[in-house]
Short mmCIF file of C-alpha atoms in Angstrom, two decimals:
data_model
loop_
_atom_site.label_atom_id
_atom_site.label_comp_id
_atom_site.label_asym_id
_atom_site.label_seq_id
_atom_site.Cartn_x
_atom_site.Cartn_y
_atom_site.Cartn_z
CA UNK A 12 -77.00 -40.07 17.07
CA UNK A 13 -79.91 -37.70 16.69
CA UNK A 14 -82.15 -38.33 14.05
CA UNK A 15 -85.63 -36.14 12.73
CA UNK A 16 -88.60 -36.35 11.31
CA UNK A 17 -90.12 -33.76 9.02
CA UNK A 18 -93.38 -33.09 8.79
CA UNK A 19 -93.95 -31.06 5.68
CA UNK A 20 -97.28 -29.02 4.66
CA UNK A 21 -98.21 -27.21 1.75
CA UNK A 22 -96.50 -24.16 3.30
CA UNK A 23 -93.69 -25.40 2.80
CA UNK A 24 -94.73 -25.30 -1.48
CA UNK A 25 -96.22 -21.66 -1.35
CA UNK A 26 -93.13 -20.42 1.01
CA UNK A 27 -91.19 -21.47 -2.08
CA UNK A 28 -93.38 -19.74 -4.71
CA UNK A 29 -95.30 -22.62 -6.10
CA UNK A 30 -98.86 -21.59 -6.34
CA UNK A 31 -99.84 -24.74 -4.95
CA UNK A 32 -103.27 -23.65 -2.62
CA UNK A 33 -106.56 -24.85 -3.72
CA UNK A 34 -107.63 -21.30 -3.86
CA UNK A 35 -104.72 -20.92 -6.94
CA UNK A 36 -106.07 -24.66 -8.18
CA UNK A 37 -109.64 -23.22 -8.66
CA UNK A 38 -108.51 -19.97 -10.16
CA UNK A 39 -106.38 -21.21 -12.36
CA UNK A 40 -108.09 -24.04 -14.23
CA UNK A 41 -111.92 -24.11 -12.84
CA UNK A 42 -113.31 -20.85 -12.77
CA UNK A 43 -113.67 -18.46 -15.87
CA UNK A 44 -112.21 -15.32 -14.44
CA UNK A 45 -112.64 -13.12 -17.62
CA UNK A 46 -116.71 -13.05 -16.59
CA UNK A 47 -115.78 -11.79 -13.05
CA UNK A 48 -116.00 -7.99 -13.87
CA UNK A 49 -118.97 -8.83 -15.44
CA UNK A 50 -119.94 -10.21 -11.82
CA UNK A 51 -120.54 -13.66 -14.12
CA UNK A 52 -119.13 -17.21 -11.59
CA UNK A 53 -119.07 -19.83 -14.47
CA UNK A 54 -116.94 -22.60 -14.80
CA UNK A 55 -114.17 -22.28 -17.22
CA UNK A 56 -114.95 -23.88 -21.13
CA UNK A 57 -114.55 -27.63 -21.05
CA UNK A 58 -115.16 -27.93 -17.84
CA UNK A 59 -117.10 -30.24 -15.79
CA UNK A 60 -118.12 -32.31 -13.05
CA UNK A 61 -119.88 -32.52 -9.88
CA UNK A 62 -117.28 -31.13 -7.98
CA UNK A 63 -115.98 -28.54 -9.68
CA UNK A 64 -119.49 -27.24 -9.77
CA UNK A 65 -119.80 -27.65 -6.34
CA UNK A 66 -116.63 -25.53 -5.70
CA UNK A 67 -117.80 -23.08 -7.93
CA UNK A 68 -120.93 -23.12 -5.65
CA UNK A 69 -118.85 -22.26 -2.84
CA UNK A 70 -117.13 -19.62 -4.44
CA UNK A 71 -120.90 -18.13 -5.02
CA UNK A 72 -121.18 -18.25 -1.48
CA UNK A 73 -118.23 -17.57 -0.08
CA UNK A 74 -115.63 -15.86 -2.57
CA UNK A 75 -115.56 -12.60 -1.18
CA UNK A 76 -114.96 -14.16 2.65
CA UNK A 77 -112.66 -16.56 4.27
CA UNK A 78 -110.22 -18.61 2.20
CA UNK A 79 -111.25 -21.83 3.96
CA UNK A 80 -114.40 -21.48 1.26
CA UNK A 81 -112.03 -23.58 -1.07
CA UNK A 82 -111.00 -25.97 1.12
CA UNK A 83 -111.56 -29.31 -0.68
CA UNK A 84 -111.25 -32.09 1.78
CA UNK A 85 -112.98 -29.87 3.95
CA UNK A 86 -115.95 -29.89 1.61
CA UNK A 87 -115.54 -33.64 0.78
CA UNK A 88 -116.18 -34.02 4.16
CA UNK A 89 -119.08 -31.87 4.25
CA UNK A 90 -120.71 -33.07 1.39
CA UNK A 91 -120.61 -36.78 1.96
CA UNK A 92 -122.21 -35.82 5.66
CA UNK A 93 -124.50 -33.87 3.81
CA UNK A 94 -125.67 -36.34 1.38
CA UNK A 95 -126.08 -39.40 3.55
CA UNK A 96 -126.75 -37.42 7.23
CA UNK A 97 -128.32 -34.29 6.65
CA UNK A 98 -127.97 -31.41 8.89
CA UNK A 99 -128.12 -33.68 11.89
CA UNK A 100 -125.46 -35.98 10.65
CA UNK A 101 -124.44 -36.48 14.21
CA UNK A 102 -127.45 -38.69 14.54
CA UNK A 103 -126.54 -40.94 11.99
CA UNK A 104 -130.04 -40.69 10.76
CA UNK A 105 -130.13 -41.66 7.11
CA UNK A 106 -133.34 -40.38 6.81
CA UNK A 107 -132.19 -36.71 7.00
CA UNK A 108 -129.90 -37.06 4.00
CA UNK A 109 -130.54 -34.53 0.99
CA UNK A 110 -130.00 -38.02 -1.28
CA UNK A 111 -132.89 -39.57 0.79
CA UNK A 112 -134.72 -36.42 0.53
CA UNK A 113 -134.44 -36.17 -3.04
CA UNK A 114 -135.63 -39.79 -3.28
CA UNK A 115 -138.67 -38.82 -2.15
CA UNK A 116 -138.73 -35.70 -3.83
CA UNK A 117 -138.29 -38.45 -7.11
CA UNK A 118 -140.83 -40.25 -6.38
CA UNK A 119 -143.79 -37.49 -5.55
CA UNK A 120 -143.77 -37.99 -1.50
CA UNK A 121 -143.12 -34.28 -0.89
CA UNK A 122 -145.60 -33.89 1.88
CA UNK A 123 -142.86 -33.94 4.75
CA UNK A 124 -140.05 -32.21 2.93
CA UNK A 125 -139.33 -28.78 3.65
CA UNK A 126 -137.01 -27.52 1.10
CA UNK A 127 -136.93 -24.02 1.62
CA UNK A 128 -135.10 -24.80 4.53
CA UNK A 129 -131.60 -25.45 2.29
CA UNK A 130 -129.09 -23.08 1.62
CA UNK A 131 -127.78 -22.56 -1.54
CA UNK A 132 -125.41 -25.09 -1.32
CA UNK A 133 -127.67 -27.74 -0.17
CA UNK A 134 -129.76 -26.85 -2.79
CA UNK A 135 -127.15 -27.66 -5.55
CA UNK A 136 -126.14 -31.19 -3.52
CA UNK A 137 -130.02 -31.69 -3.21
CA UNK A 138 -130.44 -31.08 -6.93
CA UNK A 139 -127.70 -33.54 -7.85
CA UNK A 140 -129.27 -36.28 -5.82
CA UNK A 141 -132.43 -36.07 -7.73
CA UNK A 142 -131.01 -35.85 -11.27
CA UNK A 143 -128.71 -38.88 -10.14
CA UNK A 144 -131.55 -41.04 -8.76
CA UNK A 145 -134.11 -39.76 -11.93
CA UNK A 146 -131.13 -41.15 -14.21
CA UNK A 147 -130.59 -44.47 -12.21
CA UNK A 148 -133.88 -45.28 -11.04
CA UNK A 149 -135.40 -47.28 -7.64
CA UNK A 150 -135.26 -45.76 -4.26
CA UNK A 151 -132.13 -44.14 -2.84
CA UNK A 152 -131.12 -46.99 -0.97
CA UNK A 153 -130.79 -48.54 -4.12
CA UNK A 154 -128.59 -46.12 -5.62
CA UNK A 155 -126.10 -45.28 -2.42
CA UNK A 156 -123.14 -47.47 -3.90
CA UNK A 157 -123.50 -46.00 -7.29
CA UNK A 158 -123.91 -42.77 -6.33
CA UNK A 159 -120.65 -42.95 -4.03
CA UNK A 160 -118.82 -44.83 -6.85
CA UNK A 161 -119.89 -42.01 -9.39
CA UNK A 162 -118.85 -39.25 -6.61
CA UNK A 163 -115.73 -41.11 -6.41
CA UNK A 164 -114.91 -41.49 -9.66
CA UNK A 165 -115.62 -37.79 -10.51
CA UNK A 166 -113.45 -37.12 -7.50
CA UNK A 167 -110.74 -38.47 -9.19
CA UNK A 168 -111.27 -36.60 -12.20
CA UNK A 169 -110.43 -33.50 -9.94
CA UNK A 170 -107.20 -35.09 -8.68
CA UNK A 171 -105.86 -35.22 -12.29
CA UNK A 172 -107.27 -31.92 -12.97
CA UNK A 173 -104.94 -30.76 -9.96
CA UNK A 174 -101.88 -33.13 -10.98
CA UNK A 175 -102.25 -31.36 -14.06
CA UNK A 176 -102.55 -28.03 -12.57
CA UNK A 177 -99.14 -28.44 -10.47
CA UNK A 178 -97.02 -30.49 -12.42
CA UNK A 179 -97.12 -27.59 -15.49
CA UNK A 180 -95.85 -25.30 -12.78
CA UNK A 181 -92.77 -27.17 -12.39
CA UNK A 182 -92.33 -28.89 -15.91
CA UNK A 183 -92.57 -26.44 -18.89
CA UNK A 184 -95.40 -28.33 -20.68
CA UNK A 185 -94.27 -27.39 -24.31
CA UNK A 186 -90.74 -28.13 -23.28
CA UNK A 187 -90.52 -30.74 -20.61
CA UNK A 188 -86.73 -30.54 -20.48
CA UNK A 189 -86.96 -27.12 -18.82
CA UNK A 190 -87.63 -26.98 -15.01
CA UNK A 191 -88.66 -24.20 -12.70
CA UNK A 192 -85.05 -23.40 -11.23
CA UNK A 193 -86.41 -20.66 -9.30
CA UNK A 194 -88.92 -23.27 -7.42
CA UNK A 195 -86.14 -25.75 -7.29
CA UNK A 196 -83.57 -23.73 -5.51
CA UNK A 197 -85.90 -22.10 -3.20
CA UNK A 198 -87.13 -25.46 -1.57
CA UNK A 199 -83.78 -26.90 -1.63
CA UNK A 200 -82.48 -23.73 0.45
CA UNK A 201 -85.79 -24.19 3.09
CA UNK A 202 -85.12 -27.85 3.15
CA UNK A 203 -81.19 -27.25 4.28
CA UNK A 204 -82.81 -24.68 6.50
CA UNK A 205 -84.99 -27.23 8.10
CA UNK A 206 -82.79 -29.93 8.35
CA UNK A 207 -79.59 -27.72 9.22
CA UNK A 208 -77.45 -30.05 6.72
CA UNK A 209 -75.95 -26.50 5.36
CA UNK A 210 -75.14 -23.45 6.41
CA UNK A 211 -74.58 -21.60 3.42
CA UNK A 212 -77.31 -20.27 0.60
CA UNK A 213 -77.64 -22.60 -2.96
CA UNK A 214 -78.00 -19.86 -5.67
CA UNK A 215 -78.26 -21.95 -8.77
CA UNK A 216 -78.65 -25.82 -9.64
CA UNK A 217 -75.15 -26.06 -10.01
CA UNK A 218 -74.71 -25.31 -6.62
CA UNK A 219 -77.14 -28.41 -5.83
CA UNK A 220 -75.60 -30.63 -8.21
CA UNK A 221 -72.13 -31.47 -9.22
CA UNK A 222 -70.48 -29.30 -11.67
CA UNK A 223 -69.63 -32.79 -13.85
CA UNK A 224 -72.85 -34.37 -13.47
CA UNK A 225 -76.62 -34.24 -13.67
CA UNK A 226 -77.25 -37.24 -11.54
CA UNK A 227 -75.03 -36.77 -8.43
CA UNK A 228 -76.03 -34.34 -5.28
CA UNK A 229 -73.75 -32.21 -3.95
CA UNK A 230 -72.45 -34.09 -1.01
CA UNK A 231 -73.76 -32.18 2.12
CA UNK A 232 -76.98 -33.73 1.02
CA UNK A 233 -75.34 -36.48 2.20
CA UNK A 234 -75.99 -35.33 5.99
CA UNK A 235 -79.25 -36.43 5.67
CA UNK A 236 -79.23 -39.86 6.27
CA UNK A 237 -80.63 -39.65 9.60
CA UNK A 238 -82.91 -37.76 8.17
CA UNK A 239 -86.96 -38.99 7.69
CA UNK A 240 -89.20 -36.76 5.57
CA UNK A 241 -93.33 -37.08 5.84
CA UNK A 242 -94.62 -34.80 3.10
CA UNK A 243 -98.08 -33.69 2.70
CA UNK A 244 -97.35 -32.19 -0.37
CA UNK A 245 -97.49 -33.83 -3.80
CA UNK A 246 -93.78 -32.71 -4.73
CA UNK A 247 -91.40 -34.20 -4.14
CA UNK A 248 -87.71 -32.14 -4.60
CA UNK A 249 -85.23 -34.86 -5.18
CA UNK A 250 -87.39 -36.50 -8.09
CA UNK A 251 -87.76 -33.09 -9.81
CA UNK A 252 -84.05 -33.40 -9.76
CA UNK A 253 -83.99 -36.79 -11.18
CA UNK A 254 -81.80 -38.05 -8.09
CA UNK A 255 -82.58 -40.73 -5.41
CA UNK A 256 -83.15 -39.15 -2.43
CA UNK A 257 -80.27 -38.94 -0.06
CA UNK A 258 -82.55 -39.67 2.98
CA UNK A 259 -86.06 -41.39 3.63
CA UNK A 260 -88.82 -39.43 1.84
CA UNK A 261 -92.48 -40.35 1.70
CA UNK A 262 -95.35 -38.13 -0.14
CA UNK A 263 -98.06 -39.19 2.21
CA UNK A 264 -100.65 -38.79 -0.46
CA UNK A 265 -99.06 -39.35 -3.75
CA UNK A 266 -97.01 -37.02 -5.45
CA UNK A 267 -97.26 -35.60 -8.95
CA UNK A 268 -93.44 -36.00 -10.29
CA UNK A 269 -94.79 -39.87 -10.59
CA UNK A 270 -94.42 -41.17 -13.47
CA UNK A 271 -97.93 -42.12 -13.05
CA UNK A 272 -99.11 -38.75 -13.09
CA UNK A 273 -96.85 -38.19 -16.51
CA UNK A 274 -98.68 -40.32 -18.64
CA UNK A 275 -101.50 -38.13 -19.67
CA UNK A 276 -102.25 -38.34 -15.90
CA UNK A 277 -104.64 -41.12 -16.80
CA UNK A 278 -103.12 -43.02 -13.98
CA UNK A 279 -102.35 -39.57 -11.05
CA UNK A 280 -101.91 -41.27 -7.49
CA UNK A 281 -102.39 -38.29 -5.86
CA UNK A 282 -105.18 -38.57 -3.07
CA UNK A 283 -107.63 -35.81 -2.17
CA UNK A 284 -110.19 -37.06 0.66
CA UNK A 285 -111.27 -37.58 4.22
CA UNK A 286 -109.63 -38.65 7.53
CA UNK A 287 -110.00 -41.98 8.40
CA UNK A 288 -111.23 -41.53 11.87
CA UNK A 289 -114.31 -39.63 10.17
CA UNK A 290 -115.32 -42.73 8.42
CA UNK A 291 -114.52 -44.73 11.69
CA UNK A 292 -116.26 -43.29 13.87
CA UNK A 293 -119.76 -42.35 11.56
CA UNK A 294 -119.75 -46.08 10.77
CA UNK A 295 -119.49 -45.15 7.36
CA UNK A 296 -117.22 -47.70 6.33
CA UNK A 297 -119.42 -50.17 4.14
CA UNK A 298 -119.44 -48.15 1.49
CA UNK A 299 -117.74 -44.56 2.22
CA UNK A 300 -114.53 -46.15 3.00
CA UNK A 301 -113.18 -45.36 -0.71
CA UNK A 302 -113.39 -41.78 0.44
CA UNK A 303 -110.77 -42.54 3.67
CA UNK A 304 -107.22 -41.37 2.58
CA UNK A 305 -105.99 -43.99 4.75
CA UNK A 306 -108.05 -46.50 2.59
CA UNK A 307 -106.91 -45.56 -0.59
CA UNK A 308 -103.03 -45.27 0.70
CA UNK A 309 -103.20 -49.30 0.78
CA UNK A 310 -104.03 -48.87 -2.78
CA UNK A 311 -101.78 -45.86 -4.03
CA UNK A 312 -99.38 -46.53 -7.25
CA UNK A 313 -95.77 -47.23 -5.57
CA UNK A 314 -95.11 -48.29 -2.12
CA UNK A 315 -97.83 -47.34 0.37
CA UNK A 316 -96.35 -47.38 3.75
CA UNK A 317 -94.57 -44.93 5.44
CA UNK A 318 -90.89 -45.29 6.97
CA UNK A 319 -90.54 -43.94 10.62
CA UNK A 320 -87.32 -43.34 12.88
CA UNK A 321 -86.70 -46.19 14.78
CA UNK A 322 -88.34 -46.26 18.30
CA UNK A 323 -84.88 -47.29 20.22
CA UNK A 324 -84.47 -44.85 22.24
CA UNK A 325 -82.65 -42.80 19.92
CA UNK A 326 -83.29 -38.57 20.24
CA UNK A 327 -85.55 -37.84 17.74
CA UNK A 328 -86.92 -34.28 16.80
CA UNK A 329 -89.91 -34.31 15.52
CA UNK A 330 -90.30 -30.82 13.03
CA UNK A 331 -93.32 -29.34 11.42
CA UNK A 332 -93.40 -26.93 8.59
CA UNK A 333 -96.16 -26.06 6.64
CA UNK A 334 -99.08 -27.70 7.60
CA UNK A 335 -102.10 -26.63 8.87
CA UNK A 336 -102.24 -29.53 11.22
CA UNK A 337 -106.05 -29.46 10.90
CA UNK A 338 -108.26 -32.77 11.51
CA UNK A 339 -108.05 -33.98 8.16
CA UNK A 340 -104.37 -35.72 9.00
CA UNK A 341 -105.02 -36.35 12.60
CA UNK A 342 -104.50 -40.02 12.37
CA UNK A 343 -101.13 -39.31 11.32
CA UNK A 344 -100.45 -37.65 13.66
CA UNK A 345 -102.09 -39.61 16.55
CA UNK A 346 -99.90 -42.80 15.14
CA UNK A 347 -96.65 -41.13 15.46
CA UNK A 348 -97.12 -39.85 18.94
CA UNK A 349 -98.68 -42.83 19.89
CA UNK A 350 -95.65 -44.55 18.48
CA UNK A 351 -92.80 -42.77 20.45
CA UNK A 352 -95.17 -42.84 23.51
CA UNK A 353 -94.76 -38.78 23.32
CA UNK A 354 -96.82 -38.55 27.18
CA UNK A 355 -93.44 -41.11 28.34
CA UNK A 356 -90.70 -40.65 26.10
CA UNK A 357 -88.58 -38.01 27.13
CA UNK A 358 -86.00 -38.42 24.17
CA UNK A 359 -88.61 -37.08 21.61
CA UNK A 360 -88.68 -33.24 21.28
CA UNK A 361 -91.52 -31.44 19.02
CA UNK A 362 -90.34 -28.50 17.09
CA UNK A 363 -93.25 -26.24 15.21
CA UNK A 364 -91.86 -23.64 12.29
CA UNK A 365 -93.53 -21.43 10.90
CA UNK A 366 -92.67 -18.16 8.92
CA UNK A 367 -93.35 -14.57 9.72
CA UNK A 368 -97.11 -13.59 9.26
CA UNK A 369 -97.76 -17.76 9.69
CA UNK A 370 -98.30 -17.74 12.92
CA UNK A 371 -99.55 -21.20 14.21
CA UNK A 372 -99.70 -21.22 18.02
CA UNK A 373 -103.20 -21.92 18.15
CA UNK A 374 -103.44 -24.80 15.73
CA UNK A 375 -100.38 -26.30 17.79
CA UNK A 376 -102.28 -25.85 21.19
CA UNK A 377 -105.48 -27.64 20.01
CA UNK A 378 -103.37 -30.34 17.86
CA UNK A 379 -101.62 -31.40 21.34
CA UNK A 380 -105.02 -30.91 23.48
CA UNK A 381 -106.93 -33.37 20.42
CA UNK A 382 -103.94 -36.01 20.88
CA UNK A 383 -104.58 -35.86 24.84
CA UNK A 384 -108.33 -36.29 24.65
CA UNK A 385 -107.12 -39.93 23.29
CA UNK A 386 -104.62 -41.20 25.85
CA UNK A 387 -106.13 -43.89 28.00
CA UNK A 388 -105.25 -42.08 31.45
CA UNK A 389 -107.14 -38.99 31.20
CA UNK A 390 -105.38 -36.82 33.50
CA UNK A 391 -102.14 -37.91 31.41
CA UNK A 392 -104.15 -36.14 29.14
CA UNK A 393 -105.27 -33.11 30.60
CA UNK A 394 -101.88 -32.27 31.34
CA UNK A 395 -99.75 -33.31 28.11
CA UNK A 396 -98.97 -29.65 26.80
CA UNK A 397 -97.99 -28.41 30.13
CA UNK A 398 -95.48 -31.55 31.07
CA UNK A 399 -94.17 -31.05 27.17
CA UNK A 400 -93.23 -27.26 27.87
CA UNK A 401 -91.92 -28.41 31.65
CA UNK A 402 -89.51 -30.99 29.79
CA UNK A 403 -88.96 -28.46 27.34
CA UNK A 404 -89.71 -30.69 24.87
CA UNK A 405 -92.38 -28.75 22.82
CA UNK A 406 -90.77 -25.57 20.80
CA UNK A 407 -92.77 -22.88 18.46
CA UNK A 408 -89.99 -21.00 16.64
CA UNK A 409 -89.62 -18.37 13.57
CA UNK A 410 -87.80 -19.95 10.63
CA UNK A 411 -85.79 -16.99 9.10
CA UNK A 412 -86.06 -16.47 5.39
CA UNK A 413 -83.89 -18.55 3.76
CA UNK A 414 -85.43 -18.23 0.20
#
């Protein structure tokens, strides 16, 4: 029998209407729009933190340009480099890091610093360091694990800031009894879509649920019990319905329907941060490690591991939708094809959605050319994306609108 796996991005979340982007996170509940027309970028009353104002730093920067500006685990990953690399992080050379810079700043030796040389960004990171190390005292390499634990912890902050943020989107907060039906029915007709369990549209949540009863799917949900589900979102459908999920479902990074992230979100398990292969391969891990998403998974509220398809030779599709398959969740995604041996194993097929006007042809070109560039036989390699469209095992197709 012919089972799948689907990979699920935030897409997936905004094809639905959730306004679920970091660019609607930052809007919404960091930056105080009403001083906009005044040409005024302040953060919103109340708030606070080091990265929020380093987002709203961004935004100085960058608002009016590309929407990667507000890319957060993008700029996690920037920023750490920043702080303990410098420009030439590449180098591994402490010594150019703006924290080791503003140590010496701290301490008077200013006679090889060149600060004009900073952007504006830089400038606010650099700024940070020396307030941090003023406050805590001693050199920087002193005050590297308490200056990652504070980034950390204020990191976390944001992560309940954006639990927060979603979760009120789908649970009226005044009256948390009421759901957002629209939301609800709209991922539950994409998901069908996906999955091809039903052929038919859902129009209201009596459709998805029995007439008689709350707590019982209606049964072509039921079809989905070969089905495995890796979302990169933090929702997570079939627990806004208060049901168990009728197939295998894992929010790779926590997911905000917890009841963790309920209880004043004091305790959110959602998990903003870096690739693990970043941290790997700077040598990093000492004391950056709590920054790796993979590190933190072995940590996360609930069960941290993620259940796969059997590899037995079984036909498995493999389906994206969604995600921006950028470098932030390539070990994922080098695990799974490692896994089903995806250069050998002619009985698993790759299948890329997207939506009209979300085009992703080139991110699927350079996330199959990445996963070559690690296969020990380097001509293997070389030649993975053309001996995937030979077998024609490797499909890009338009998902019509189902919503």
């Amino acid at each position: 029998m012919k089972q799948q796996l689907l990979i699920l991005g935030n897409g997936f979340d905004l094809h639905c209407g959730l306004r679920s982007s970091y660019r609607d996170f930052f809007r919404s509940e960091i930056l105080y729009a009403a001083n906009e027309s005044f040409h005024l970028k302040l953060l919103q009353p109340g708030v606070s933190g080091f990265w929020e104002s380093l987002l709203l730093e961004y935004y100085k920067v960058y608002g009016n340009q590309d929407y990667n500006w507000c890319d957060i685990e993008a700029i996690i990953k920037d920023t750490l480099l920043s702080i303990y690399f410098g420009k030439n992080y590449a180098e591994l050379n402490i010594n150019q890091g703006l924290c080791f810079k503003a140590s010496m700043y701290v301490h008077n030796l200013h006679a090889t610093l060149n600060l004009e040389e900073l952007n504006e960004i830089e400038m606010f990171i650099f700024q940070y360091c020396v307030k941090f190390i003023s406050a805590n005292g001693g050199e920087f390499k002193d005050n590297i694990r308490p200056l990652t634990e504070n980034l950390y912890q204020q990191l976390h902050n944001l992560e309940k800031r954006f639990c927060k943020f979603l979760k009120n989107q789908i649970v009226n907060p005044n009256k948390p009894d009421q759901r957002n039906e629209e939301y609800i029915i709209k991922a539950v007709n994409l998901l069908a879509n996906l999955t091809g369990i039903a052929h038919y549209e859902f129009h209201n949540i009596d459709d998805i649920m029995y007439v008689d009863s709350r707590n019982h799917l209606n049964e072509v949900f039921y079809n989905l019990d070969d089905t495995f589900i890796l979302n990169f979102n933090y929702t997570a459908i079939f627990d806004i319905l208060e049901v168990e999920s009728p197939c295998y479902h894992n929010n790779v990074h926590g997911k905000i329907y917890d009841k963790y992230c309920l209880q004043d979100f004091a305790g959110s398990n959602i998990i903003f941060g870096v690739d693990d292969n970043l941290i790997q391969s700077q040598d990093m891990s000492s004391d950056l490690r709590i920054f790796s998403k993979t590190y933190r998974k072995m940590f996360a509220k609930g069960d941290p591991y993620i259940i796969l398809p059997p590899n037995d030779g079984t036909s498995i599709a493999i389906k994206f939708y969604g995600h921006s398959l950028n470098e932030a969740d390539y070990s994922y995604f080098q695990s799974i094809f490692d896994y089903y041996n995806l250069y050998g194993n002619s009985s698993i097929n790759l299948i890329f959605y997207y939506s009209k006007g979300f085009e992703n042809h080139d991110a699927v070109y350079n996330l199959i050319n990445e996963y070559g560039k690690t296969l020990t036989n380097k001509n293997q390699g070389k030649n993975l994306m053309h001996k995937l469209l030979l077998e024609n095992r490797l499909h890009i197709q338009e998902i019509m609108n189902c919503v």
